[in-house]
Coordinates of C-alpha atoms and ligand atoms in Angstrom, one line a residue:
M240 CA -27.1 12.2 3.4
S241 CA -24.1 12.0 1.1
K242 CA -23.2 8.8 -0.6
M243 CA -19.7 8.3 -2.0
K244 CA -17.9 5.6 -3.8
F245 CA -14.7 4.1 -2.7
K246 CA -11.6 5.2 -4.6
T247 CA -10.2 2.8 -7.2
E248 CA -8.8 -0.6 -6.5
V249 CA -10.7 -0.8 -3.2
N250 CA -13.1 -3.4 -4.4
Q251 CA -10.4 -5.7 -5.6
L252 CA -8.5 -5.2 -2.4
L253 CA -11.5 -5.8 -0.2
D254 CA -12.2 -9.0 -2.0
L255 CA -8.7 -10.2 -1.5
L256 CA -8.7 -9.2 2.2
I257 CA -11.9 -10.9 2.9
H258 CA -11.3 -14.1 1.0
S259 CA -7.6 -14.7 0.9
L260 CA -6.7 -13.6 4.4
Y261 CA -9.5 -15.4 6.1
S262 CA -7.2 -17.5 8.2
H263 CA -6.8 -14.8 10.9
P264 CA -10.1 -13.1 11.2
E265 CA -9.3 -12.1 14.8
I266 CA -6.8 -9.5 13.7
F267 CA -9.6 -7.1 13.0
L268 CA -9.6 -6.4 16.7
R269 CA -5.9 -5.8 17.0
E270 CA -6.3 -3.3 14.1
L271 CA -9.2 -1.5 15.7
I272 CA -7.5 -1.3 19.1
S273 CA -4.3 -0.1 17.6
N274 CA -6.2 2.7 15.7
S275 CA -7.9 3.6 19.0
S276 CA -4.6 3.6 20.8
D277 CA -3.1 5.9 18.1
A278 CA -6.0 8.2 18.5
L279 CA -5.6 8.2 22.3
D280 CA -1.9 8.9 21.9
K281 CA -2.7 11.9 19.7
I282 CA -5.2 13.5 22.1
K283 CA -3.0 12.9 25.1
Y284 CA -0.2 14.6 23.2
L285 CA -2.4 17.6 22.5
T286 CA -3.4 18.0 26.1
L287 CA 0.2 18.1 27.1
T288 CA 1.5 20.4 24.4
D289 CA -1.3 22.6 23.0
A290 CA -2.5 25.4 25.2
S291 CA -6.0 25.3 23.8
F292 CA -6.4 21.7 25.1
K293 CA -5.0 22.5 28.5
D294 CA -8.3 22.0 30.3
Y295 CA -9.5 19.2 28.2
K296 CA -10.9 16.4 30.3
L297 CA -9.1 13.3 29.2
D298 CA -10.3 9.9 30.2
P299 CA -8.3 7.7 27.9
R300 CA -9.8 4.3 27.4
V301 CA -11.1 1.7 24.9
D302 CA -14.4 0.0 25.5
I303 CA -15.6 -3.2 23.8
E304 CA -19.3 -4.0 24.1
L305 CA -20.4 -7.6 23.4
D306 CA -23.9 -8.7 22.5
E307 CA -23.8 -12.2 23.8
K308 CA -27.5 -12.7 23.6
D309 CA -28.3 -11.8 20.0
H310 CA -24.9 -11.6 18.5
K311 CA -26.0 -8.8 16.3
T312 CA -23.4 -6.2 17.0
M313 CA -20.0 -5.6 18.6
I314 CA -19.0 -2.1 19.6
I315 CA -15.5 -0.7 19.9
R316 CA -15.3 2.7 21.4
D317 CA -12.5 5.1 22.3
S318 CA -12.1 8.5 23.8
G319 CA -9.3 9.4 21.3
I320 CA -8.9 12.4 19.0
G321 CA -11.8 11.4 16.8
M322 CA -12.4 12.3 13.2
N323 CA -14.4 15.0 11.4
K324 CA -16.1 14.6 8.1
E325 CA -13.0 15.2 6.0
D326 CA -11.0 12.8 8.2
L327 CA -13.6 10.1 7.7
V328 CA -13.6 10.5 4.0
D329 CA -9.8 10.8 3.7
S330 CA -8.9 8.0 6.1
L331 CA -11.6 5.5 5.6
G332 CA -12.5 6.2 2.0
T333 CA -9.1 5.8 0.5
I334 CA -7.5 2.8 1.8
A335 CA -3.9 2.0 1.8
R336 CA -3.2 5.2 -0.1
S337 CA 0.2 4.6 -1.8
G338 CA 0.4 1.1 -0.6
T339 CA -2.5 -0.4 -2.4
K340 CA -0.8 -1.3 -5.6
N341 CA 2.1 -2.7 -3.8
F342 CA -0.2 -4.8 -1.6
L343 CA -2.0 -6.3 -4.5
S344 CA 1.2 -7.2 -6.3
Q345 CA 2.4 -8.9 -3.2
L346 CA -0.7 -11.0 -3.0
S347 CA -1.0 -12.0 -6.5
G348 CA 0.9 -14.9 -8.1
D349 CA 2.6 -17.3 -5.8
A350 CA 3.1 -14.7 -3.1
K351 CA 2.3 -16.1 0.3
K352 CA -1.1 -15.1 1.4
D353 CA 0.1 -13.9 4.7
S354 CA -2.1 -11.8 6.9
S355 CA 0.9 -10.1 8.3
L356 CA 0.8 -8.1 5.1
I357 CA -2.3 -6.3 6.2
G358 CA -0.7 -4.1 8.8
Q359 CA 2.3 -3.4 6.7
F360 CA 0.3 -1.8 4.1
G361 CA -2.0 0.2 6.3
V362 CA -5.2 -1.5 5.2
G363 CA -5.9 -2.4 8.8
F364 CA -9.4 -0.9 9.2
Y365 CA -10.8 -2.9 6.3
S366 CA -10.1 -6.1 8.1
I367 CA -13.4 -5.5 9.9
F368 CA -15.2 -6.7 6.8
M369 CA -13.9 -10.2 7.7
V370 CA -16.3 -10.2 10.6
A371 CA -19.0 -7.7 9.6
D372 CA -21.5 -7.2 6.8
K373 CA -21.9 -3.5 7.6
V374 CA -20.1 -1.0 9.8
D375 CA -21.0 2.3 11.3
V376 CA -18.3 4.6 12.5
I377 CA -19.6 7.5 14.7
S378 CA -16.9 10.0 15.4
R379 CA -16.5 13.4 16.9
K380 CA -13.2 15.3 16.6
A381 CA -11.7 16.8 19.8
G382 CA -12.4 20.5 19.8
E383 CA -15.3 20.3 17.4
D384 CA -19.1 20.2 18.1
T385 CA -20.4 18.1 15.3
A386 CA -20.3 14.3 15.2
W387 CA -20.5 12.2 12.0
K388 CA -21.6 8.8 11.1
W389 CA -19.8 6.9 8.4
T390 CA -21.6 3.8 7.1
S391 CA -20.4 1.1 4.7
D392 CA -21.0 -2.5 3.7
G393 CA -17.4 -2.6 2.5
K394 CA -18.5 -3.2 -1.1
Q395 CA -19.8 -0.3 -3.0
G396 CA -19.0 2.8 -1.0
F397 CA -20.0 4.6 2.1
S398 CA -22.3 7.3 3.3
I399 CA -21.8 10.1 5.7
D400 CA -24.4 11.8 7.9
E401 CA -24.5 14.1 10.8
A402 CA -24.8 12.2 14.1
E403 CA -24.7 12.5 17.9
R404 CA -21.9 11.8 20.2
E405 CA -21.6 13.4 23.6
T406 CA -17.8 13.6 23.8
A407 CA -14.9 13.4 21.4
G408 CA -13.8 10.0 20.2
T409 CA -14.8 7.2 17.9
T410 CA -17.3 4.4 18.1
V411 CA -17.2 1.5 15.7
I412 CA -20.3 -0.5 15.4
L413 CA -19.8 -3.8 13.7
H414 CA -23.0 -5.5 12.3
L415 CA -21.6 -9.0 12.7
N416 CA -21.6 -11.7 9.9
E417 CA -21.4 -15.4 10.5
Q418 CA -17.6 -15.3 11.2
G419 CA -18.1 -12.4 13.6
R420 CA -20.9 -14.0 15.5
E421 CA -18.7 -17.0 16.2
M422 CA -16.2 -14.7 17.9
D423 CA -18.7 -12.7 19.9
S424 CA -18.0 -14.2 23.3
K425 CA -16.3 -12.9 26.4
W426 CA -13.8 -15.7 26.4
E427 CA -12.8 -15.3 22.8
I428 CA -12.5 -11.5 22.8
E429 CA -10.6 -11.5 26.1
N430 CA -8.1 -13.9 24.6
I431 CA -7.7 -11.9 21.5
V432 CA -7.1 -8.7 23.4
K433 CA -4.6 -10.4 25.7
K434 CA -2.8 -11.9 22.8
Y435 CA -2.4 -8.9 20.6
S436 CA -3.0 -5.8 22.6
N437 CA -2.0 -6.5 26.2
H438 CA 0.6 -3.8 26.4
I439 CA -1.4 -1.1 24.7
A440 CA -0.8 1.8 27.1
F441 CA -4.5 2.5 27.8
P442 CA -7.0 0.4 29.6
I443 CA -9.3 -1.8 27.4
Y444 CA -12.6 -2.6 29.1
L445 CA -14.8 -5.4 28.2
H446 CA -18.6 -5.0 28.7
Y447 CA -20.3 -8.4 29.0
E448 CA -22.9 -10.3 31.0
K449 CA -21.5 -12.3 33.8
T450 CA -23.4 -15.4 34.9
E451 CA -24.1 -15.5 38.6
W452 CA -25.9 -18.3 40.5
E453 CA -28.6 -17.7 43.1
G454 CA -30.4 -20.0 45.4
E455 CA -29.7 -23.6 46.5
G456 CA -30.5 -27.1 45.1
D457 CA -33.5 -27.2 42.8
D458 CA -34.1 -23.5 43.3
R459 CA -30.6 -22.7 41.9
K460 CA -31.0 -20.2 39.1
D461 CA -28.5 -18.3 36.9
K462 CA -28.6 -14.6 36.5
K463 CA -26.9 -12.4 34.0
V464 CA -25.2 -9.4 35.6
P465 CA -23.8 -6.6 33.4
T466 CA -20.1 -6.4 34.1
I467 CA -17.3 -4.1 33.0
E468 CA -13.8 -5.5 33.3
Q469 CA -10.3 -4.3 32.2
V470 CA -8.7 -7.0 30.1
N471 CA -5.3 -5.8 29.2
S472 CA -2.3 -5.1 31.5
A473 CA -1.8 -1.6 30.1
S474 CA 1.7 -1.4 31.4
A475 CA 4.7 0.0 29.5
L476 CA 6.7 -3.2 29.4
W477 CA 9.9 -1.5 28.5
R478 CA 9.8 0.3 31.9
R479 CA 9.7 -2.8 33.9
S480 CA 12.8 -4.6 35.1
K481 CA 14.2 -7.3 32.8
K482 CA 14.1 -9.9 35.5
E483 CA 10.3 -9.6 35.8
I484 CA 9.6 -10.1 32.1
S485 CA 9.1 -13.5 30.6
D486 CA 10.1 -14.5 27.1
E487 CA 6.5 -14.9 26.2
E488 CA 5.7 -11.4 27.4
Y489 CA 8.5 -9.9 25.3
T490 CA 7.4 -11.8 22.3
E491 CA 3.8 -10.9 22.7
F492 CA 4.8 -7.3 23.2
Y493 CA 6.8 -7.4 20.0
K494 CA 4.0 -8.9 18.1
S495 CA 1.3 -6.5 19.3
S496 CA 3.4 -3.4 19.1
F497 CA 4.9 -3.9 15.7
G498 CA 2.2 -5.9 14.0
S499 CA 4.5 -8.9 13.6
Y500 CA 3.8 -12.5 13.4
D501 CA 7.3 -13.9 13.8
E502 CA 9.4 -14.5 16.9
P503 CA 12.2 -11.9 17.2
M504 CA 15.7 -13.2 16.5
L505 CA 17.2 -11.0 19.2
R506 CA 16.0 -8.5 21.8
I507 CA 17.9 -5.8 23.5
H508 CA 16.4 -4.2 26.6
T509 CA 18.4 -1.4 28.3
K510 CA 17.7 1.0 31.0
A511 CA 20.1 4.0 31.4
E512 CA 20.3 5.9 34.6
G513 CA 22.9 8.6 34.9
T514 CA 23.3 11.9 33.2
L515 CA 20.6 10.7 30.8
E516 CA 17.7 8.6 31.8
Y517 CA 16.0 6.5 29.3
S518 CA 14.8 3.0 28.4
T519 CA 15.2 1.2 25.1
L520 CA 13.7 -2.1 24.0
F521 CA 14.8 -3.3 20.6
F522 CA 14.0 -6.4 18.5
I523 CA 15.5 -7.8 15.4
P524 CA 12.8 -9.6 13.4
E525 CA 13.5 -13.1 12.3
K526 CA 12.8 -12.1 8.7
A527 CA 14.0 -8.8 7.1
P528 CA 11.1 -6.4 6.7
M529 CA 9.7 -6.3 3.2
D530 CA 10.3 -2.6 2.7
L531 CA 14.0 -2.9 3.7
Y532 CA 15.3 -1.8 0.4
Q533 CA 12.6 0.7 -0.4
A534 CA 13.4 4.4 -0.2
D535 CA 10.2 5.0 1.7
Y536 CA 10.6 2.3 4.2
K537 CA 8.7 2.6 7.5
S538 CA 10.8 3.5 10.5
G539 CA 10.7 0.6 13.0
V540 CA 11.5 2.6 16.1
K541 CA 8.9 4.5 18.2
L542 CA 9.9 7.5 20.3
Y543 CA 8.2 8.0 23.7
V544 CA 8.8 10.8 26.2
K545 CA 7.9 9.8 29.8
R546 CA 5.7 7.0 28.4
V547 CA 3.9 9.4 26.1
F548 CA 4.0 8.4 22.5
I549 CA 5.7 11.0 20.3
T550 CA 6.3 9.6 16.9
D551 CA 6.9 6.4 15.0
D552 CA 7.7 8.2 11.8
D553 CA 11.2 9.6 12.4
K554 CA 13.9 7.9 10.5
E555 CA 16.5 9.7 12.5
L556 CA 16.0 7.7 15.7
I557 CA 18.4 5.1 14.6
P558 CA 21.0 5.0 11.7
S559 CA 19.3 4.1 8.5
Y560 CA 21.4 1.0 8.0
L561 CA 19.7 -0.4 11.2
R562 CA 16.3 0.3 9.8
F563 CA 15.4 -3.4 10.3
V564 CA 15.4 -2.9 14.0
R565 CA 12.0 -2.6 15.7
G566 CA 11.7 -1.0 19.1
I567 CA 11.1 1.7 21.5
I568 CA 13.1 4.6 22.9
D569 CA 11.5 6.2 25.9
S570 CA 13.3 9.3 27.3
E571 CA 12.9 11.1 30.6
D572 CA 14.9 14.1 29.5
L573 CA 13.2 15.3 26.3
P574 CA 10.5 17.9 26.3
L575 CA 7.1 16.5 25.2
N576 CA 6.4 19.2 22.7
I577 CA 9.5 18.8 20.8
S578 CA 9.1 19.5 17.1
R579 CA 10.3 17.3 14.3
E580 CA 13.0 19.8 13.3
L581 CA 14.3 20.2 16.8
L582 CA 14.2 16.4 17.3
Q583 CA 16.8 16.0 14.7
K584 CA 19.2 18.5 16.2
N585 CA 18.5 17.4 19.8
K586 CA 21.6 16.5 21.8
V587 CA 19.8 14.2 24.2
L588 CA 18.4 12.2 21.3
A589 CA 21.7 12.2 19.6
S590 CA 23.4 10.6 22.6
I591 CA 20.6 8.0 22.9
K592 CA 21.0 7.2 19.3
K593 CA 24.7 6.9 19.6
A594 CA 24.5 4.7 22.7
S595 CA 21.8 2.5 21.2
T596 CA 23.8 2.0 18.0
K597 CA 26.8 0.9 20.0
K598 CA 24.6 -1.4 22.1
I599 CA 23.0 -3.1 19.1
L600 CA 26.3 -3.6 17.4
G601 CA 27.7 -5.0 20.7
E602 CA 24.9 -7.5 21.0
L603 CA 25.4 -8.5 17.4
K604 CA 29.0 -9.2 18.2
T605 CA 27.9 -11.5 21.1
L606 CA 25.4 -13.2 18.7
S607 CA 28.2 -13.8 16.3
E608 CA 29.8 -16.2 18.7
D609 CA 27.0 -18.6 18.0
K610 CA 27.7 -19.6 14.5
E611 CA 24.3 -21.1 13.7
K612 CA 22.3 -18.1 15.0
Y613 CA 24.6 -15.6 13.4
T614 CA 24.3 -17.3 10.0
A615 CA 20.6 -16.9 10.2
F616 CA 21.2 -13.2 11.0
I617 CA 23.6 -12.7 8.2
E618 CA 21.3 -14.4 5.7
Q619 CA 18.8 -11.6 6.4
Y620 CA 20.9 -8.5 7.3
N621 CA 24.4 -8.7 5.8
R622 CA 23.7 -6.1 3.3
P623 CA 22.4 -3.4 5.6
L624 CA 25.5 -4.0 7.8
K625 CA 27.7 -3.4 4.7
E626 CA 25.8 -0.1 4.2
G627 CA 27.0 0.7 7.7
V628 CA 30.6 0.1 6.8
Y629 CA 30.1 2.7 4.1
S630 CA 28.1 5.2 6.0
D631 CA 28.9 5.0 9.8
Y632 CA 32.5 6.0 10.0
E633 CA 32.5 6.0 13.8
N634 CA 31.5 2.4 14.0
K635 CA 33.4 1.1 11.0
T636 CA 35.8 -1.0 13.0
E637 CA 32.9 -2.8 14.8
L638 CA 30.9 -3.2 11.6
L639 CA 33.9 -4.7 9.8
E640 CA 33.9 -7.4 12.4
L641 CA 30.2 -8.1 11.8
V642 CA 30.0 -8.3 8.0
R643 CA 30.5 -11.7 6.4
F644 CA 31.7 -12.9 3.0
K645 CA 31.6 -16.0 0.9
S646 CA 35.0 -17.6 0.3
T647 CA 37.0 -20.1 -1.8
K648 CA 38.2 -21.7 1.5
E649 CA 34.9 -22.8 3.1
E650 CA 31.2 -23.1 2.7
G651 CA 29.0 -20.5 4.3
W652 CA 30.2 -17.2 5.6
V653 CA 33.6 -16.0 6.6
S654 CA 34.7 -12.9 8.6
L655 CA 37.7 -10.7 7.7
K656 CA 39.2 -11.8 11.0
E657 CA 39.0 -15.5 10.2
Y658 CA 40.6 -14.7 6.8
R659 CA 43.3 -12.6 8.4
D660 CA 44.1 -15.1 11.1
R661 CA 44.6 -18.0 8.7
M662 CA 46.4 -16.3 5.9
G663 CA 50.0 -17.2 5.1
A664 CA 52.8 -15.1 6.7
D665 CA 54.1 -13.9 3.4
Q666 CA 50.7 -13.0 1.9
K667 CA 50.6 -9.4 0.9
A668 CA 46.9 -8.6 0.9
I669 CA 43.4 -9.8 1.5
Y670 CA 42.1 -10.9 -1.9
Y671 CA 38.6 -10.8 -3.2
I672 CA 36.8 -11.2 -6.5
A673 CA 33.7 -9.0 -7.1
G674 CA 30.9 -9.3 -9.6
D675 CA 27.3 -10.0 -9.8
K676 CA 27.1 -13.8 -10.1
E677 CA 28.6 -16.2 -7.7
S678 CA 28.9 -19.1 -10.1
I679 CA 30.8 -17.0 -12.6
L680 CA 33.0 -15.6 -10.0
R681 CA 33.8 -19.0 -8.6
S682 CA 34.8 -20.4 -12.0
S683 CA 36.9 -17.3 -13.0
P684 CA 40.3 -18.3 -14.4
L685 CA 41.8 -15.6 -12.3
L686 CA 41.2 -17.8 -9.2
Q687 CA 43.4 -20.7 -10.5
D688 CA 46.7 -19.2 -9.4
Y689 CA 45.3 -18.4 -5.9
K690 CA 44.0 -22.0 -5.6
K691 CA 47.3 -23.4 -6.7
K692 CA 49.2 -21.3 -4.1
D693 CA 46.5 -22.1 -1.5
I694 CA 45.5 -18.5 -1.0
E695 CA 42.0 -17.7 0.1
V696 CA 39.9 -15.4 -2.0
L697 CA 36.6 -13.8 -0.8
I698 CA 33.7 -14.1 -3.3
L699 CA 31.8 -10.8 -3.4
D700 CA 28.6 -11.2 -5.3
D701 CA 26.4 -8.6 -3.7
E702 CA 25.8 -5.5 -5.8
I703 CA 26.7 -3.3 -2.8
D704 CA 30.2 -4.8 -2.5
E705 CA 31.8 -2.9 -5.2
I706 CA 30.6 0.3 -3.6
V707 CA 31.6 -0.7 -0.1
M708 CA 34.9 -2.5 -0.6
P709 CA 36.9 0.5 -1.8
M710 CA 35.7 2.3 1.4
V711 CA 37.1 -0.4 3.7
G712 CA 40.8 0.5 3.5
P713 CA 43.3 -1.8 5.1
Y714 CA 42.0 -4.3 7.6
E715 CA 44.5 -4.9 10.4
E716 CA 47.2 -3.3 8.2
M717 CA 46.4 -5.6 5.3
P718 CA 45.2 -3.9 2.1
L719 CA 42.2 -5.4 0.4
K720 CA 42.7 -6.1 -3.3
A721 CA 40.3 -7.3 -6.1
V722 CA 41.9 -10.1 -8.1
N723 CA 39.9 -9.0 -11.1
K724 CA 41.4 -5.6 -11.1
S725 CA 44.9 -4.7 -12.4
G726 CA 46.3 -3.8 -9.0
A727 CA 46.5 -7.4 -7.6
S728 CA 48.1 -9.0 -10.6
D729 CA 51.8 -8.7 -9.6
D730 CA 51.5 -9.9 -6.0
L731 CA 51.9 -13.6 -6.7
K732 CA 54.6 -13.5 -9.3
S733 CA 58.2 -14.5 -8.9
D734 CA 61.1 -12.6 -10.4
E735 CA 61.3 -15.2 -13.0
D736 CA 57.7 -14.8 -13.9
K737 CA 58.2 -11.1 -14.2
K738 CA 61.2 -11.5 -16.5
K739 CA 59.2 -13.8 -18.7
E740 CA 56.4 -11.3 -19.0
E741 CA 58.9 -8.6 -19.8
D742 CA 60.6 -10.7 -22.5
L743 CA 57.2 -11.4 -24.2
K744 CA 56.2 -7.8 -24.5
P745 CA 56.4 -7.8 -28.3
L746 CA 53.7 -10.5 -28.3
A747 CA 51.5 -8.4 -26.2
E748 CA 52.0 -5.5 -28.6
K749 CA 51.1 -7.7 -31.5
I750 CA 47.8 -8.6 -30.0
K751 CA 47.1 -5.0 -28.9
S752 CA 47.7 -3.8 -32.5
A753 CA 45.2 -6.4 -33.8
L754 CA 42.5 -5.4 -31.2
G755 CA 43.1 -1.7 -31.4
D756 CA 40.8 0.3 -29.1
A757 CA 38.7 -2.7 -28.0
V758 CA 41.1 -3.1 -25.0
K759 CA 43.0 -0.7 -22.8
E760 CA 46.0 -2.8 -22.6
V761 CA 47.3 -6.4 -23.4
K762 CA 49.4 -8.0 -20.8
I763 CA 51.3 -11.3 -20.8
S764 CA 50.3 -13.0 -17.6
T765 CA 52.0 -15.9 -15.9
R766 CA 49.1 -16.2 -13.4
L767 CA 46.8 -18.0 -15.8
H768 CA 46.7 -21.7 -16.1
D769 CA 44.6 -23.9 -18.4
V770 CA 42.8 -20.9 -20.0
S771 CA 44.3 -18.9 -22.8
S772 CA 43.2 -15.4 -21.6
C773 CA 41.1 -13.4 -19.2
I774 CA 40.0 -9.8 -18.7
V775 CA 40.5 -7.6 -15.7
A776 CA 39.5 -4.0 -15.1
D777 CA 41.8 -1.2 -14.6
E778 CA 42.1 -0.4 -10.9
N779 CA 41.3 3.2 -11.5
D780 CA 38.2 2.7 -13.6
P781 CA 34.8 2.8 -12.0
S782 CA 33.1 -0.6 -11.6
A783 CA 30.1 -1.6 -13.6
Q784 CA 27.9 -1.0 -10.6
I785 CA 29.3 2.5 -10.0
Q786 CA 28.7 3.3 -13.7
Q787 CA 25.1 2.2 -13.4
M788 CA 24.6 4.3 -10.4
M789 CA 26.1 7.3 -12.1
K790 CA 23.8 6.8 -15.0
A791 CA 20.8 6.4 -12.7
M792 CA 21.7 9.7 -11.0
G793 CA 21.8 11.4 -14.3
Q794 CA 25.5 11.7 -14.4
G795 CA 25.5 11.2 -18.1
D796 CA 26.3 8.2 -20.2
M797 CA 30.1 7.8 -19.9
P798 CA 31.7 5.4 -22.3
A799 CA 32.2 2.0 -20.7
P800 CA 35.9 1.7 -19.6
K801 CA 37.9 -0.8 -21.7
P802 CA 39.1 -4.0 -20.2
I803 CA 42.7 -5.1 -19.9
L804 CA 43.3 -8.4 -21.6
E805 CA 45.7 -10.8 -19.9
V806 CA 47.1 -13.6 -22.1
N807 CA 48.6 -16.9 -21.0
P808 CA 52.0 -17.3 -22.9
D809 CA 52.1 -21.1 -22.2
H810 CA 48.8 -21.8 -23.9
D811 CA 49.0 -23.6 -27.2
V812 CA 46.8 -21.1 -29.0
V813 CA 48.9 -18.2 -27.8
K814 CA 52.1 -20.0 -28.8
K815 CA 50.7 -20.4 -32.3
L816 CA 49.9 -16.7 -32.4
A817 CA 53.5 -15.9 -31.3
E818 CA 54.9 -18.0 -34.1
T819 CA 52.8 -16.9 -37.0
S820 CA 53.3 -13.9 -39.3
D821 CA 50.1 -14.4 -41.1
K822 CA 48.2 -11.1 -40.4
D823 CA 44.7 -12.5 -40.9
L824 CA 45.4 -15.4 -38.5
E825 CA 46.9 -13.0 -36.0
S826 CA 43.8 -10.9 -36.0
D827 CA 41.4 -13.9 -35.8
I828 CA 43.3 -15.4 -32.8
S829 CA 43.6 -12.1 -31.0
W830 CA 39.9 -11.4 -31.3
I831 CA 39.0 -14.9 -30.2
L832 CA 41.2 -14.5 -27.1
L833 CA 39.3 -11.4 -26.2
D834 CA 35.8 -12.6 -27.0
Q835 CA 36.4 -15.9 -25.1
A836 CA 37.6 -14.0 -22.1
L837 CA 34.5 -11.9 -22.1
L838 CA 32.2 -14.9 -22.4
I839 CA 33.9 -16.6 -19.5
E840 CA 33.3 -13.5 -17.4
G841 CA 29.6 -13.5 -18.3
A842 CA 30.0 -10.3 -20.3
E843 CA 28.5 -9.4 -23.7
I844 CA 30.7 -9.6 -26.8
E845 CA 30.3 -6.8 -29.2
D846 CA 30.0 -8.6 -32.5
R847 CA 28.7 -12.1 -32.2
K848 CA 28.5 -12.7 -35.9
A849 CA 32.2 -11.8 -36.4
F850 CA 33.0 -14.1 -33.5
A851 CA 31.2 -17.0 -35.2
E852 CA 32.9 -16.3 -38.5
R853 CA 36.3 -16.3 -36.9
M854 CA 35.6 -19.5 -35.1
N855 CA 34.5 -21.1 -38.4
R856 CA 37.6 -19.9 -40.2
L857 CA 39.9 -21.4 -37.5
I858 CA 38.0 -24.6 -37.2
S859 CA 38.0 -25.3 -41.0
K860 CA 41.7 -24.6 -40.9
G861 CA 42.1 -27.4 -38.4
L862 CA 39.8 -29.9 -40.1
Ligands
ADP1350 P1 -3.5 2.8 9.5 O1 -4.0 2.7 10.9 O2 -2.5 1.9 9.1 O3 -3.2 4.2 9.1 P2 -6.3 2.2 9.0 O4 -7.0 1.8 7.7 O5 -6.4 1.3 10.1 O6 -4.8 2.4 8.5 O7 -6.8 3.7 9.4 C1 -6.8 4.7 8.5 C2 -6.8 6.0 9.3 O8 -8.0 6.3 9.9 C3 -5.8 6.1 10.5 O9 -4.5 6.5 10.1 C4 -6.5 7.2 11.3 O10 -6.1 8.5 10.8 C5 -7.9 7.0 11.0 N1 -8.6 6.3 12.1 C6 -8.9 5.0 12.1 N2 -9.4 4.6 13.3 C7 -9.5 5.7 14.1 C8 -9.9 6.0 15.4 N3 -10.4 5.1 16.2 N4 -9.8 7.3 15.9 C9 -9.3 8.3 15.1 N5 -8.8 8.0 13.8 C10 -8.9 6.8 13.3

């Protein structure tokens, strides 16, 4: 007998699982059945694709044996692919692999102790210790002769011994604890299976003792009859006609197939018959999946071929910006033994992917007509759609209709179309202001002129905006312009304004010579009101976000581009500066104009001490 210890962090994790997530102990069964179903998918796949398994006798099923008399054990057995010694050590000895740390950090602190986390981090198997003190897993791998028994109390470690099992597959024997004993009834288990695992593609049989009555009157006696009954419907829901499926069935399918606990926000069920034959069933979760912005996110779409599960680990099944979609693609036209490499080049799959993308975007368009529902969608998924604007050239037009922005004109979310439809006839562009903090953007002095002239400005505070917006190009022939970049500054000015700016050029030069290389350019600007100055970026300079990205990609540390300083010639301070010929005063005011503008922008000023000294000099002059 070999005894081994669990790998690190397991104890801590088990403790958390067992104690923090106690609210849904029944999910242990969903986890076990889903493991069995995966194992059955795998063996089925082998018999269809691997010549050495051609004659394999497959009887795919899951059996659950109750012990309603003594409540000592519960047995879950499958005829799946099974595990050999190495598999047992690797799969059940190291839990959650890369996910463990993540899982722990999600649970600590104020994080919601939500049992839906369990499945997401692949610690499913360990949920059995919510209902058992000790577990034996007896498994024999298909194609091998030896069976193995893995035993653990979920605390210290596990042991592995040789064992007996007539055929390939896995038997999990739970030695029930108090919690488990409470659930050990036909009624309870049947409900749990129906709730979580009804659409599992294989039959799940329940072994229990049925009560039958014999005799009449006083002689009437009950008798326990061993009974085996299938408890799940085992139908591929997505193959059935939409009309026959109730909302509850869809939701239950979504929950059981994708380990979710929420109600989907949207479902899209399609059956294509024609040159290509396939069914798709997609769901959009109510809440964005937690790994949405992780590079190693889990794909949410499963591929089936003629009802046989092929993979749920292919990120190519749907464009990556739609990675929040959960669902199933089931094709009649693909070969079963398609390899991963071929999958990616496959024409059939490419057309399914293309049609599915169009379908999903089309349904979102329909959803957008319901403002309340669409707002809920946008709150979760605006950013991935923006990624689509950037990455899916073919559907850019559709995606531009779907993304939303904050605006100076109204609360909530605004579409480009709404903006375009209500803008003034003589307006030359669609204006936006981009940066990383909404409150700073909204109070930017640059917006004053637009407000005065009643021109709407979109507020772009998502870090992805600065990457996406330059890709948008004109929307319905209207160019998009950032008001905090040099390119938009002339649009709103009258000829008179322009002349004034031209006449005051010497003042601009005076300030520039005081500031030297700290700024790229100084401009006299008639678009400022109330404030004395502001900074904008040169249109041709990379944005702060882009610079950060380049740095992260190891593209060197380029010097930060210098801002352009715009100065309001009607402001008292600026007028004073124009009048004076005192060099020191010129320098102090010029620097204050720059530093103030930076502060208003939420940017850092280079020399805070010098700033304070200048302020003090000027204040004491005034006192
Ligand atoms: P997950 O299912 O998320 O990978 P689990 O902890 O539930 O995580 O299972 C770990 C691994 O153990 C599975 O990925 C699988 O390889 C193996 N396994 C678990 N149950 C079975 C089973 N009934 N038959 C075959 N392999 C299994």
